[in-house]
Amino acid sequence: MKKALKFIIPVIAVILAVTIAVLGVFYEKIFYNTDWYIKKSQTADVKLTIDANKKGETLDGFGASACWWSQFAGDSEYAEEIAKLLYSKEGLGLNIYRYNIGAGSKDNPNTKITNPWRQTESFYVLNEETGKFEYDFTRDAAAQKFLDLCLSYGCIDTVVLFANSPHYSMTLNGKAYGNENWWVSNIAPENYEAYAEYLVTIAEYFIKKGVPVKYISPINEPNWSWGVAGVNQSQEGCFYNSEDIYAVYKAVVKEIKERNLDVKLAGPESGEIGHRLYEWFDYLYKDPEIRPYLGALSYHSYWSDDLVNNKIGLGNWIKENVDDITVEMSEWCHLPCDAPIDSIDGALRQARVMANDLNFTNINSWTAWVGVNGIGIGDDGKKYSDGLLAATDDFSEYEIDMRYYAVAHFSKFIPKGSIKISTEKNINDVIKTVEEKDGAENITLMKYGVNYVSYLTPDNKIVTVVVNEGIGRNIKFKVDAQHMSVFTTTQDAKLQQTYEGEIKEIELPEKSIMTIVFQNDSFSRTETQTEKE
C-alpha cells in the first residue's frame, strides 16, 4: 500500500501541476490577451438579442444617384427594365432619386473631361447670338425621360437635385473642376448669387413639372480639390472652404425665400467622416438664417468601410447634437472596387457598410452612389463595376451586380417609416489590423465579422439584416416573436427564402447576407417620433 501511495502521489502532483499551468495559460489568455479571445469569437456561434421597445431613428428610405448614366439609359432599349429593377416594387423599390444638375462640361470646349458619361449637359446654355447664357429645359432630355419613367412606378417620393460643381461659366478657371491653386474654391464670391439663382431656377422648373423635389444640395464633397494643376481632371467637382460653404447656403436660402418655393436644402455632403464634417454640420444646423430652410444634414461614407469606430463616433455626436432634422448617408460605393460584379465579396462589402451606417450613425436614409456604372475589365479578365447594375458605355448590354442583392436585403423588407430598434450581439468579433511604423503599433482597420441592424416596420414586423463575412456558424435569436422567415444570399444563392417557421437556431452560412422577418402581433409602435436612446 505504501508503494502504491508513493507512486500515486507524484502522479497526482504532476496532474495538479499540469492543470494549474493550463488554467494559468487559459486565465492569461482570457484576462490578459484580448486578441486571443476576440479571435475565438470570430468563429463562435452568434446570439442576437432584439428589443422592439428600445426605439431609435425613423427610416426615410433608400435611394441611388442617376448621375452620369441616366442620360444614356433613358434612350436605351433597356430603359424600362433598368427603371423597374431600381425604382419599382418588383425591383428594389428605391424611393430616393438623386438627379445631377450638370455643370455643362459637355458644352464647354475647354474641358479636359474625356469620359462621355461624365460630360454633363446643362440647362444653362450660351446663346451664341447674344453672347449670354439662357435656360433651355429641353436639354438633358434622356435623363429627364428616365426620371419620368422611374416616377411612373410610384415608389419615388424624394428627389434630390445635387450639383458637383457650379456651372462652368461661374467658375474662376472656366471649367467645372479644380482651380490652379490648392485649397482655393473655384467659384468667386461675386458669383454666389448667380449660382443660387441658377440652382433655384432649375428646382422651380422640376417642381412646376410635378417632380417631388424635396432637397437642393448645392455642394458635393467640398473636402477635396478636383483637377488641380492638371491632375485628375476626370469628373466635375469643386473644393470649398468652410466660409464658402456657409456663404453659398445663405445665398440659396435668400433665393428660395424670395420665390417662396417649397423646397429645402441638404448637405454639405462631406466626402468622408472627419473633423470638418462635424464643423459643417454644427454651423449649418445652428445658423439662424440657414436652419429654417435646412431639411437634411448629408454626408458620404467613403473611406470608413473598415473603421466602425468612426461611425460609432459620428452616431454619438448626432445623438448628442442633432435631435429634430433628417440625417442622410447620401453617397457611397466600393472604393477601390476590387470585387468582380459576380462575386459575393462585393455584396458583402455593400451590405456591411449599409448595416453599420444604419446601426451606428443614427441616420434616416441610405443612398448608393450610382444605380448603374460602367463595366471595366480587370487584369484578371473579370468584369468590375461599383454600381448596383453594370452596363456597357452605350447601354447595349447590362448585368445585375451582386451588390444589387445586398441592397435588396434592406430595401425590399424595410420600408419607409420603419423604426430602428435595439439589437445586441453576444460576442466581440472585432477584426483588427495592426501596422508597425517607426517602432510603434497602429491599428489601421477595425471591423466586425458579423454585422447587423434591426427595424420595426409599419405593419409590426421586426426585420433584422445579418452580414457574415467569416466562416459558417450557428445563429440564434432572443426576440418577442413566434414566427420567422429567412432570406439568404451567398455566392450560389440570390435572395432565396431558406426557412419559414417557428423561432429557432439556424445556420448562418459562410460569407452570407441574411434577412430575417419576425412576426408577432403584440409589437408596439406607439412611438412614431424618433427616440434618442
Coordinates of C-alpha atoms in Angstrom, one line a residue:
M1 CA 0.0 0.0 0.0
K2 CA 2.8 2.4 0.8
K3 CA 4.4 1.6 -2.5
A4 CA 1.1 2.4 -4.2
L5 CA 0.9 5.7 -2.4
K6 CA 4.4 6.6 -3.3
F7 CA 3.5 6.1 -6.9
I8 CA 0.1 7.8 -6.9
I9 CA 1.1 10.9 -5.0
P10 CA 3.7 12.0 -7.6
V11 CA 1.3 11.3 -10.4
I12 CA -1.4 13.4 -8.7
A13 CA 1.2 16.2 -8.2
V14 CA 2.1 16.1 -11.9
I15 CA -1.6 16.2 -12.9
L16 CA -2.2 19.2 -10.5
A17 CA 0.8 21.0 -11.8
V18 CA -0.3 20.5 -15.4
T19 CA -3.8 21.5 -14.6
I20 CA -2.7 24.7 -12.8
A21 CA -0.4 25.5 -15.7
V22 CA -3.2 25.0 -18.2
L23 CA -5.6 27.1 -16.1
G24 CA -2.9 29.7 -15.8
V25 CA -2.5 29.9 -19.6
F26 CA -6.3 30.0 -20.0
Y27 CA -6.6 32.7 -17.4
E28 CA -3.9 34.7 -19.0
K29 CA -5.4 34.4 -22.5
I30 CA -8.9 35.3 -21.3
F31 CA -8.0 38.1 -19.0
Y32 CA -4.8 39.4 -20.4
N33 CA -4.7 38.5 -24.1
T34 CA -7.9 40.1 -25.6
D35 CA -6.8 39.3 -29.1
W36 CA -6.9 35.6 -28.4
Y37 CA -10.5 35.9 -27.1
I38 CA -11.6 38.0 -30.0
K39 CA -10.1 35.5 -32.5
K40 CA -12.1 32.8 -30.8
S41 CA -15.2 35.0 -31.1
Q42 CA -14.7 35.2 -34.9
T43 CA -15.6 31.5 -35.1
A44 CA -18.2 31.3 -32.3
D45 CA -21.9 30.9 -32.6
V46 CA -23.9 34.2 -32.5
K47 CA -26.8 35.2 -30.4
L48 CA -28.7 38.4 -31.2
T49 CA -31.0 40.0 -28.6
I50 CA -33.6 42.2 -30.3
D51 CA -35.7 44.6 -28.2
A52 CA -38.6 46.3 -30.1
N53 CA -39.3 48.5 -27.1
K54 CA -35.9 50.4 -27.5
K55 CA -36.5 52.6 -30.5
G56 CA -34.2 54.8 -32.5
E57 CA -34.5 56.7 -35.8
T58 CA -37.3 56.5 -38.2
L59 CA -36.3 55.4 -41.7
D60 CA -36.9 57.8 -44.7
G61 CA -35.9 55.2 -47.2
F62 CA -33.2 54.0 -49.6
G63 CA -32.0 55.5 -52.9
A64 CA -29.4 55.8 -55.7
S65 CA -28.0 58.5 -57.8
A66 CA -28.8 58.8 -61.5
C67 CA -25.6 60.8 -62.1
W68 CA -23.5 60.1 -65.3
W69 CA -25.6 57.2 -66.6
S70 CA -29.3 58.1 -66.8
Q71 CA -28.6 60.4 -69.8
F72 CA -27.6 57.2 -71.7
A73 CA -30.0 54.8 -70.1
G74 CA -33.0 57.0 -70.9
D75 CA -32.7 56.4 -74.6
S76 CA -31.6 52.8 -74.5
E77 CA -33.7 49.7 -75.2
Y78 CA -33.3 48.7 -71.6
A79 CA -34.6 51.9 -70.0
E80 CA -37.8 50.3 -68.8
E81 CA -36.0 47.1 -67.4
I82 CA -33.5 49.2 -65.6
A83 CA -36.1 51.6 -64.1
K84 CA -38.1 48.7 -62.9
L85 CA -35.1 46.9 -61.3
L86 CA -34.3 50.0 -59.3
Y87 CA -37.4 52.0 -58.7
S88 CA -40.4 49.7 -58.8
K89 CA -41.9 47.3 -56.2
E90 CA -40.9 44.4 -58.4
G91 CA -37.3 45.5 -58.0
L92 CA -35.5 47.3 -55.2
G93 CA -38.4 49.8 -54.6
L94 CA -36.0 52.7 -54.0
N95 CA -37.9 55.8 -53.0
I96 CA -35.0 58.4 -53.1
Y97 CA -33.7 59.6 -56.5
R98 CA -30.7 61.9 -56.8
Y99 CA -30.7 63.9 -60.0
N100 CA -27.4 65.6 -61.0
I101 CA -27.5 69.2 -62.0
G102 CA -24.7 69.0 -64.5
A103 CA -22.2 71.9 -64.7
G104 CA -22.1 71.8 -68.6
S105 CA -18.8 70.1 -69.3
K106 CA -20.4 68.6 -72.5
D107 CA -20.9 72.2 -73.8
N108 CA -17.6 73.5 -72.7
P109 CA -14.9 73.5 -75.4
N110 CA -12.2 73.9 -72.8
T111 CA -13.0 70.9 -70.7
K112 CA -10.5 68.1 -70.3
I113 CA -13.1 65.6 -69.1
T114 CA -13.0 62.9 -71.8
N115 CA -15.3 60.3 -70.5
P116 CA -18.7 60.8 -72.3
W117 CA -20.6 59.7 -69.2
R118 CA -19.1 62.5 -67.1
Q119 CA -19.5 65.2 -69.7
T120 CA -22.8 66.6 -68.3
E121 CA -25.3 68.5 -70.4
S122 CA -26.6 71.7 -68.7
F123 CA -29.9 73.5 -68.8
Y124 CA -27.9 76.7 -68.8
V125 CA -26.6 77.3 -72.4
L126 CA -24.7 80.0 -74.2
N127 CA -26.7 81.9 -76.8
E128 CA -24.1 82.5 -79.4
E129 CA -26.1 85.3 -81.0
T130 CA -26.4 87.3 -77.8
G131 CA -23.3 86.1 -76.0
K132 CA -25.4 85.4 -72.9
F133 CA -26.4 82.3 -71.1
E134 CA -30.0 81.3 -71.1
Y135 CA -32.1 78.4 -69.8
D136 CA -33.2 75.6 -72.1
F137 CA -35.2 72.9 -70.3
T138 CA -35.5 70.7 -73.3
R139 CA -31.8 69.7 -72.7
D140 CA -30.6 66.7 -70.7
A141 CA -33.7 65.1 -72.4
A142 CA -32.8 61.4 -71.9
A143 CA -32.0 61.9 -68.2
Q144 CA -35.4 63.7 -67.8
K145 CA -37.1 60.9 -69.7
F146 CA -35.6 58.3 -67.4
L147 CA -36.6 60.2 -64.3
D148 CA -40.2 60.4 -65.6
L149 CA -40.1 56.7 -66.3
C150 CA -38.9 55.9 -62.8
L151 CA -41.5 58.2 -61.2
S152 CA -44.3 56.4 -63.1
Y153 CA -43.8 53.2 -61.0
G154 CA -45.0 55.1 -57.9
C155 CA -42.1 54.4 -55.4
I156 CA -40.2 57.7 -55.6
D157 CA -41.3 60.3 -53.0
T158 CA -38.0 62.2 -52.7
V159 CA -35.9 63.7 -55.5
V160 CA -32.7 65.5 -54.6
L161 CA -31.2 67.9 -57.0
F162 CA -27.4 67.9 -56.4
A163 CA -24.5 69.7 -58.0
N164 CA -20.9 68.6 -58.1
S165 CA -19.8 72.0 -59.4
P166 CA -21.2 75.4 -60.2
H167 CA -21.8 75.9 -63.9
Y168 CA -18.5 76.3 -65.7
S169 CA -19.4 79.9 -66.7
M170 CA -19.4 80.8 -63.0
T171 CA -16.1 79.3 -62.1
L172 CA -12.7 81.0 -61.8
N173 CA -11.0 78.8 -64.3
G174 CA -13.9 78.5 -66.7
K175 CA -14.1 74.7 -66.0
A176 CA -16.3 72.5 -63.8
Y177 CA -13.4 71.1 -61.8
G178 CA -10.4 72.3 -59.8
N179 CA -8.6 75.6 -59.7
E180 CA -5.0 76.5 -60.4
N181 CA -4.3 76.6 -56.6
W182 CA -4.7 74.0 -54.0
W183 CA -7.4 74.7 -51.3
V184 CA -9.0 77.5 -53.2
S185 CA -12.6 77.4 -54.2
N186 CA -13.3 77.5 -57.9
I187 CA -16.2 79.9 -57.6
A188 CA -15.7 83.6 -56.9
P189 CA -17.8 85.3 -54.1
E190 CA -19.3 87.6 -56.6
N191 CA -20.9 84.6 -58.3
Y192 CA -22.6 83.2 -55.2
E193 CA -25.9 84.9 -56.0
A194 CA -25.8 83.9 -59.7
Y195 CA -25.1 80.3 -58.6
A196 CA -28.0 80.4 -56.2
E197 CA -30.4 81.8 -58.8
Y198 CA -29.2 79.0 -61.2
L199 CA -29.9 76.2 -58.7
V200 CA -33.3 77.5 -57.6
T201 CA -34.5 78.2 -61.2
I202 CA -33.8 74.6 -62.1
A203 CA -35.5 73.4 -58.9
E204 CA -38.5 75.6 -59.7
Y205 CA -38.8 74.0 -63.2
F206 CA -38.9 70.5 -61.8
I207 CA -41.3 71.4 -59.1
K208 CA -43.7 73.0 -61.5
K209 CA -43.4 69.9 -63.7
G210 CA -44.7 67.8 -60.8
V211 CA -41.4 66.2 -59.7
P212 CA -41.3 65.7 -55.9
V213 CA -38.2 67.7 -55.4
K214 CA -37.6 67.7 -51.6
Y215 CA -34.0 69.0 -51.4
I216 CA -31.5 71.1 -53.3
S217 CA -27.9 70.1 -52.5
P218 CA -25.7 72.9 -53.8
I219 CA -22.3 71.4 -52.7
N220 CA -20.9 68.0 -53.1
E221 CA -17.7 66.7 -51.5
P222 CA -16.1 70.1 -50.7
N223 CA -13.2 68.4 -48.9
W224 CA -11.0 68.0 -52.0
S225 CA -9.6 70.0 -54.8
W226 CA -10.7 68.5 -58.1
G227 CA -8.5 68.5 -61.1
V228 CA -6.0 71.0 -59.6
A229 CA -2.8 71.6 -61.6
G230 CA -3.9 69.3 -64.4
V231 CA -4.2 66.2 -62.1
N232 CA -7.4 64.0 -62.0
Q233 CA -9.4 66.1 -64.5
S234 CA -11.8 63.3 -64.9
Q235 CA -15.1 64.5 -63.3
E236 CA -16.9 67.6 -62.2
G237 CA -16.2 68.8 -58.7
C238 CA -15.4 71.9 -56.6
F239 CA -13.4 72.5 -53.4
Y240 CA -15.0 74.9 -50.8
N241 CA -13.5 76.4 -47.7
S242 CA -15.9 76.5 -44.7
E243 CA -16.7 80.2 -45.3
D244 CA -17.5 79.4 -48.9
I245 CA -20.0 76.7 -47.9
Y246 CA -21.8 79.0 -45.5
A247 CA -22.0 81.8 -48.0
V248 CA -23.3 79.6 -50.7
Y249 CA -26.0 78.2 -48.4
K250 CA -27.1 81.7 -47.3
A251 CA -27.3 82.8 -51.0
V252 CA -29.5 79.8 -51.9
V253 CA -31.7 80.5 -48.8
K254 CA -32.2 84.1 -49.9
E255 CA -33.3 82.9 -53.4
I256 CA -35.7 80.3 -52.0
K257 CA -37.2 82.8 -49.6
E258 CA -37.7 85.4 -52.3
R259 CA -39.5 82.9 -54.6
N260 CA -41.4 81.4 -51.7
L261 CA -40.5 78.0 -53.1
D262 CA -41.5 74.8 -51.3
V263 CA -38.1 73.1 -51.1
K264 CA -35.4 72.6 -48.5
L265 CA -31.6 72.4 -48.5
A266 CA -29.5 69.3 -47.9
G267 CA -25.7 68.9 -47.4
P268 CA -23.0 69.8 -47.4
E269 CA -22.2 66.2 -48.5
S270 CA -18.7 65.8 -46.9
G271 CA -16.8 63.1 -48.8
E272 CA -15.9 61.3 -45.6
I273 CA -16.4 61.2 -41.8
G274 CA -13.9 63.6 -40.3
H275 CA -13.5 66.7 -38.3
R276 CA -14.7 69.1 -40.9
L277 CA -18.0 67.2 -41.2
Y278 CA -18.8 68.0 -37.5
E279 CA -17.9 71.6 -38.0
W280 CA -20.0 72.0 -41.2
F281 CA -23.0 70.1 -39.6
D282 CA -22.8 72.2 -36.5
Y283 CA -22.7 75.5 -38.3
L284 CA -25.5 74.8 -40.8
Y285 CA -27.7 73.3 -38.1
K286 CA -27.3 76.3 -35.7
D287 CA -27.2 79.2 -38.1
P288 CA -30.5 81.2 -37.7
E289 CA -30.7 82.1 -41.4
I290 CA -30.0 78.6 -42.8
R291 CA -31.7 76.4 -40.2
P292 CA -35.4 77.1 -41.2
Y293 CA -34.5 76.1 -44.8
L294 CA -32.3 73.1 -43.9
G295 CA -34.1 69.9 -44.5
A296 CA -31.3 67.4 -44.1
L297 CA -27.7 67.1 -43.0
S298 CA -25.9 64.8 -45.6
Y299 CA -22.6 63.1 -45.6
H300 CA -20.8 60.4 -47.6
S301 CA -19.5 57.2 -46.0
Y302 CA -16.3 56.8 -48.1
W303 CA -13.0 55.6 -46.5
S304 CA -14.6 54.3 -43.4
D305 CA -15.6 50.8 -44.6
D306 CA -13.3 49.2 -42.1
L307 CA -13.4 51.9 -39.4
V308 CA -16.5 51.2 -37.5
N309 CA -15.3 53.4 -34.6
N310 CA -15.6 56.4 -37.0
K311 CA -19.3 55.5 -37.5
I312 CA -19.9 55.0 -33.8
G313 CA -18.3 58.4 -33.1
L314 CA -20.5 60.1 -35.7
G315 CA -23.6 58.4 -34.4
N316 CA -22.9 59.5 -30.8
W317 CA -22.3 63.1 -32.0
I318 CA -25.5 63.2 -33.9
K319 CA -27.4 61.7 -30.9
E320 CA -26.0 64.5 -28.6
N321 CA -26.2 67.4 -31.0
V322 CA -29.0 66.8 -33.6
D323 CA -32.5 66.0 -32.5
D324 CA -35.0 67.3 -35.0
I325 CA -33.7 67.1 -38.5
T326 CA -33.1 64.3 -41.1
V327 CA -29.6 62.9 -41.4
E328 CA -28.7 61.2 -44.7
M329 CA -25.9 59.0 -45.8
S330 CA -26.2 60.2 -49.4
E331 CA -23.4 58.6 -51.3
W332 CA -21.2 55.5 -51.1
C333 CA -19.6 52.9 -53.4
H334 CA -16.9 50.3 -53.1
L335 CA -13.5 52.1 -53.4
P336 CA -11.2 50.9 -54.7
C337 CA -13.5 48.4 -56.4
D338 CA -11.7 45.1 -56.0
A339 CA -14.6 42.7 -56.3
P340 CA -15.9 41.4 -59.6
I341 CA -19.6 42.0 -60.3
D342 CA -20.4 38.3 -59.9
S343 CA -18.5 38.0 -56.5
I344 CA -20.2 37.7 -53.2
D345 CA -17.3 39.8 -51.8
G346 CA -18.8 43.0 -53.4
A347 CA -22.2 42.2 -52.0
L348 CA -20.8 41.6 -48.5
R349 CA -18.9 44.9 -48.5
Q350 CA -22.1 46.7 -49.7
A351 CA -24.3 45.1 -47.0
R352 CA -21.7 45.6 -44.2
V353 CA -21.4 49.3 -44.9
M354 CA -25.2 49.7 -45.1
A355 CA -25.7 47.8 -41.8
N356 CA -23.1 49.7 -40.0
D357 CA -24.2 53.1 -41.3
L358 CA -27.8 52.4 -40.3
N359 CA -26.9 50.8 -37.0
F360 CA -24.2 53.1 -35.7
T361 CA -24.5 56.6 -37.3
N362 CA -28.2 57.3 -36.4
I363 CA -29.1 58.2 -40.0
N364 CA -32.6 58.3 -41.5
S365 CA -31.8 57.2 -45.1
W366 CA -29.1 55.5 -47.1
T367 CA -28.3 56.2 -50.8
A368 CA -25.9 54.4 -53.1
W369 CA -23.6 56.5 -55.3
V370 CA -25.0 55.2 -58.6
G371 CA -27.7 52.9 -59.6
V372 CA -25.7 51.9 -62.7
N373 CA -22.0 52.2 -63.5
G374 CA -19.8 51.2 -66.5
I375 CA -18.2 47.8 -66.8
G376 CA -14.4 47.6 -66.6
I377 CA -12.3 44.6 -67.4
G378 CA -9.6 43.9 -64.8
D379 CA -6.1 42.4 -65.4
D380 CA -7.7 39.0 -64.4
G381 CA -10.1 39.3 -67.3
K382 CA -13.1 39.6 -64.9
K383 CA -15.8 42.3 -65.0
Y384 CA -15.7 45.1 -62.4
S385 CA -18.2 47.8 -61.6
D386 CA -19.3 49.6 -58.4
G387 CA -22.9 50.2 -59.4
L388 CA -25.9 48.1 -58.4
L389 CA -26.2 47.4 -62.1
A390 CA -23.3 47.4 -64.6
A391 CA -23.6 48.4 -68.3
T392 CA -21.6 48.9 -71.4
D393 CA -20.8 52.5 -72.4
D394 CA -23.6 52.6 -75.0
F395 CA -26.1 50.6 -72.8
S396 CA -26.3 47.9 -75.5
E397 CA -25.8 45.4 -72.6
Y398 CA -26.2 45.5 -68.8
E399 CA -25.9 43.0 -66.0
I400 CA -27.1 42.8 -62.4
D401 CA -24.2 43.2 -59.9
M402 CA -24.2 41.0 -56.8
R403 CA -24.3 44.3 -54.9
Y404 CA -27.9 44.7 -56.1
Y405 CA -29.0 41.7 -54.0
A406 CA -27.2 43.2 -51.0
V407 CA -29.3 46.4 -51.2
A408 CA -32.4 44.2 -51.8
H409 CA -31.9 42.6 -48.4
F410 CA -32.7 46.0 -46.9
S411 CA -34.9 47.9 -49.3
K412 CA -37.4 45.1 -50.1
F413 CA -38.0 44.3 -46.4
I414 CA -37.6 47.6 -44.5
P415 CA -40.0 50.2 -45.9
K416 CA -40.1 53.9 -45.2
G417 CA -41.5 54.6 -41.8
S418 CA -39.8 51.7 -40.1
I419 CA -38.1 52.4 -36.8
K420 CA -34.7 51.2 -35.8
I421 CA -34.7 49.1 -32.7
S422 CA -32.1 47.8 -30.3
T423 CA -30.0 44.7 -31.3
E424 CA -27.2 43.3 -29.2
K425 CA -24.6 40.6 -30.1
N426 CA -23.2 38.2 -27.6
I427 CA -19.6 38.2 -29.0
N428 CA -17.0 40.8 -29.7
D429 CA -15.7 39.6 -33.0
V430 CA -13.8 42.8 -34.0
I431 CA -11.2 42.3 -36.6
K432 CA -8.1 44.5 -36.2
T433 CA -5.1 45.0 -38.5
V434 CA -2.0 46.3 -36.7
E435 CA 0.6 48.1 -38.7
E436 CA 4.1 48.8 -37.3
K437 CA 5.6 52.1 -38.2
D438 CA 8.7 53.7 -36.6
G439 CA 8.6 51.1 -33.9
A440 CA 5.0 51.9 -32.9
E441 CA 1.9 49.8 -33.4
N442 CA -1.1 51.5 -35.1
I443 CA -4.5 49.9 -35.6
T444 CA -5.4 50.7 -39.2
L445 CA -8.6 48.7 -39.6
M446 CA -11.4 47.8 -37.3
K447 CA -14.5 45.9 -38.3
Y448 CA -16.7 43.2 -37.1
G449 CA -17.0 39.7 -38.6
V450 CA -20.8 39.7 -38.1
N451 CA -22.7 42.9 -38.6
Y452 CA -26.5 43.6 -38.2
V453 CA -29.3 46.1 -37.9
S454 CA -33.0 45.7 -36.9
Y455 CA -36.1 47.7 -37.7
L456 CA -39.8 47.6 -36.6
T457 CA -41.9 48.0 -39.7
P458 CA -45.2 50.0 -40.1
D459 CA -47.0 46.6 -40.2
N460 CA -45.5 45.5 -36.9
K461 CA -42.8 43.1 -38.2
I462 CA -39.3 43.0 -37.0
V463 CA -36.7 42.8 -39.8
T464 CA -33.1 42.0 -39.0
V465 CA -30.3 42.0 -41.6
V466 CA -27.2 40.0 -40.7
V467 CA -24.0 40.1 -42.7
N468 CA -21.5 37.4 -42.1
E469 CA -18.0 37.9 -43.7
G470 CA -16.4 34.9 -41.9
I471 CA -16.9 31.2 -41.6
G472 CA -20.2 29.5 -41.2
R473 CA -21.6 29.3 -37.7
N474 CA -25.0 29.0 -36.0
I475 CA -27.1 32.0 -35.0
K476 CA -30.0 32.2 -32.5
F477 CA -32.3 35.0 -31.6
K478 CA -33.8 36.3 -28.4
V479 CA -36.9 38.2 -29.7
D480 CA -40.5 38.6 -28.7
A481 CA -41.9 36.7 -31.7
Q482 CA -43.3 33.3 -32.7
H483 CA -42.6 33.1 -36.4
M484 CA -39.7 33.9 -38.7
S485 CA -39.0 33.9 -42.4
V486 CA -35.4 33.8 -43.6
F487 CA -33.9 35.0 -46.9
T488 CA -30.3 34.4 -47.8
T489 CA -27.7 35.4 -50.3
T490 CA -24.4 33.6 -50.8
Q491 CA -22.1 33.1 -53.7
D492 CA -24.5 30.5 -55.1
A493 CA -27.9 31.9 -53.9
K494 CA -29.5 35.2 -54.5
L495 CA -32.1 36.4 -52.0
Q496 CA -33.5 32.9 -51.6
Q497 CA -36.0 32.0 -48.9
T498 CA -34.2 29.4 -46.8
Y499 CA -36.5 28.9 -43.8
E500 CA -40.0 29.7 -42.6
G501 CA -41.4 28.5 -39.3
E502 CA -41.1 28.9 -35.5
I503 CA -38.2 30.8 -33.9
K504 CA -35.2 28.6 -33.7
E505 CA -31.4 28.5 -34.0
I506 CA -30.4 28.3 -37.7
E507 CA -27.2 28.1 -39.7
L508 CA -25.5 31.4 -40.7
P509 CA -23.6 30.3 -43.9
E510 CA -20.1 31.3 -44.7
K511 CA -19.9 34.7 -46.5
S512 CA -23.6 35.3 -46.4
I513 CA -26.2 38.0 -46.1
M514 CA -29.4 37.1 -44.3
T515 CA -32.7 39.0 -43.8
I516 CA -34.9 37.6 -41.0
V517 CA -38.6 38.7 -40.8
F518 CA -40.1 38.1 -37.4
Q519 CA -43.8 38.3 -36.8
N520 CA -45.8 38.9 -33.6
D521 CA -49.0 40.9 -33.4
S522 CA -48.0 42.2 -29.9
F523 CA -45.3 44.5 -31.2
S524 CA -45.9 48.1 -30.2
R525 CA -45.4 51.2 -32.4
T526 CA -47.0 53.8 -30.1
E527 CA -43.9 56.0 -30.5
T528 CA -43.9 57.3 -34.1
Q529 CA -41.3 60.0 -33.5
T530 CA -37.6 59.4 -33.4
E531 CA -36.3 58.5 -29.9
K532 CA -32.7 59.0 -28.9
E533 CA -31.7 56.2 -26.7

